[in-house]
Amino acid sequence: DTRKWYVTGPPLLASAGPAYVFIYGMLTLAFIVLMLLRGGTFHLWTLGSSQRMHKAMVHKVLYAPLGFFLQNPVGEMLVAFTKDQDIIDENLVDTLHYLGIYGLIMLSTVITVSVT
């Protein structure tokens, strides 16, 4: 009787076999694993670039001529260091993330338009 489906559940769930549930579970698990790998890769990549940039900046400041320190206040150098580090640590990660998302959207749009 289709009038009392709310008691037994929708008929679609009754006909779903274990193979469909398994496929859905595997797709969900693959999605979670790929998202964790992407997050870990982004973290390690941006951490390495941040460390390389910081080492390069410190090296250039330490080996700068003495006249550089007479012309530039220490506060301005500190602001430049922290601003550059903030851009690398915060903004670069989000920018790369959105670049990947919008790049895949654009690729799928091009493929869809090309095929149809």
C-alpha positions as MATLAB code, in Angstrom:
seq = 'DTRKWYVTGPPLLASAGPAYVFIYGMLTLAFIVLMLLRGGTFHLWTLGSSQRMHKAMVHKVLYAPLGFFLQNPVGEMLVAFTKDQDIIDENLVDTLHYLGIYGLIMLSTVITVSVT';
ca = [
       0.000    0.000    0.000;
       1.627    3.272   -1.109;
      -0.522    5.482    1.117;
       1.286    4.392    4.289;
       4.883    4.778    3.125;
       5.677    7.062    6.074;
       5.242    4.112    8.450;
       7.630    1.739    6.702;
       9.876    4.318    5.022;
      10.038    5.439    1.426;
       9.914    2.633   -1.140;
      13.235    3.763   -2.625;
      15.147    2.731    0.501;
      13.547   -0.679    0.511;
      14.777   -1.396   -3.012;
      18.344   -0.118   -2.496;
      20.630   -3.075   -2.404;
      23.788   -3.468   -0.372;
      25.888   -2.838   -3.482;
      24.570    0.725   -3.782;
      25.193    1.399   -0.117;
      28.726    0.035   -0.463;
      29.432    2.200   -3.536;
      28.084    5.287   -1.777;
      30.191    4.513    1.297;
      33.336    4.038   -0.785;
      32.751    7.317   -2.652;
      32.245    9.128    0.651;
      35.396    7.578    2.109;
      37.404    8.479   -1.015;
      36.130   12.065   -0.785;
      37.183   12.357    2.864;
      40.635   10.867    2.201;
      41.231   13.163   -0.780;
      40.181   16.234    1.212;
      42.580   15.292    4.012;
      45.406   14.741    1.514;
      44.694   18.090   -0.128;
      44.699   19.879    3.220;
      47.942   18.211    4.298;
      49.626   18.976    0.979;
      48.586   22.629    1.116;
      49.794   22.875    4.710;
      53.215   21.396    3.980;
      53.609   23.381    0.767;
      52.788   26.738    2.318;
      54.838   25.966    5.425;
      57.882   25.241    3.256;
      57.432   28.384    1.181;
      56.997   30.459    4.323;
      60.180   29.067    5.848;
      62.171   29.635    2.636;
      60.957   33.210    2.373;
      61.742   33.909    6.026;
      65.262   32.492    5.700;
      65.881   34.577    2.577;
      64.651   37.765    4.262;
      66.753   37.208    7.375;
      69.807   36.420    5.251;
      69.396   39.618    3.220;
      68.934   41.758    6.328;
      71.881   40.218    8.169;
      74.208   40.703    5.203;
      72.980   44.209    4.358;
      75.486   47.066    4.548;
      75.555   49.083    7.761;
      74.148   52.154    6.015;
      70.892   50.257    5.455;
      70.227   50.196    9.213;
      70.959   53.907    9.531;
      68.414   54.807    6.833;
      65.613   52.355    7.748;
      64.032   52.251   11.201;
      63.760   48.867   12.875;
      59.982   49.235   13.188;
      59.533   49.516    9.429;
      61.608   46.400    8.871;
      59.527   44.506   11.447;
      56.289   45.622    9.781;
      57.620   44.486    6.384;
      58.616   41.088    7.805;
      55.277   40.474    9.506;
      53.218   41.715    6.550;
      55.040   39.460    4.080;
      54.796   36.470    6.413;
      51.077   37.110    6.929;
      50.479   37.207    3.185;
      52.288   33.903    2.706;
      50.692   32.193    5.714;
      47.106   33.384    5.324;
      46.282   34.719    1.872;
      48.305   32.357   -0.309;
      46.568   29.247    1.019;
      43.087   30.625    0.344;
      44.101   31.925   -3.072;
      45.507   28.554   -4.129;
      42.442   26.786   -2.774;
      40.069   28.953   -4.792;
      42.331   28.690   -7.825;
      41.969   24.916   -7.701;
      38.205   25.059   -7.258;
      37.563   27.594  -10.011;
      40.100   25.916  -12.277;
      38.200   22.630  -12.023;
      34.885   24.430  -12.597;
      36.331   26.069  -15.702;
      37.753   22.748  -16.937;
      34.432   20.982  -16.478;
      32.635   23.829  -18.277;
      35.036   23.642  -21.211;
      34.639   19.866  -21.401;
      30.854   20.139  -21.216;
      30.724   22.785  -23.939;
      33.166   20.857  -26.126;
      31.263   17.592  -25.876;
      27.790   19.016  -26.490;
];
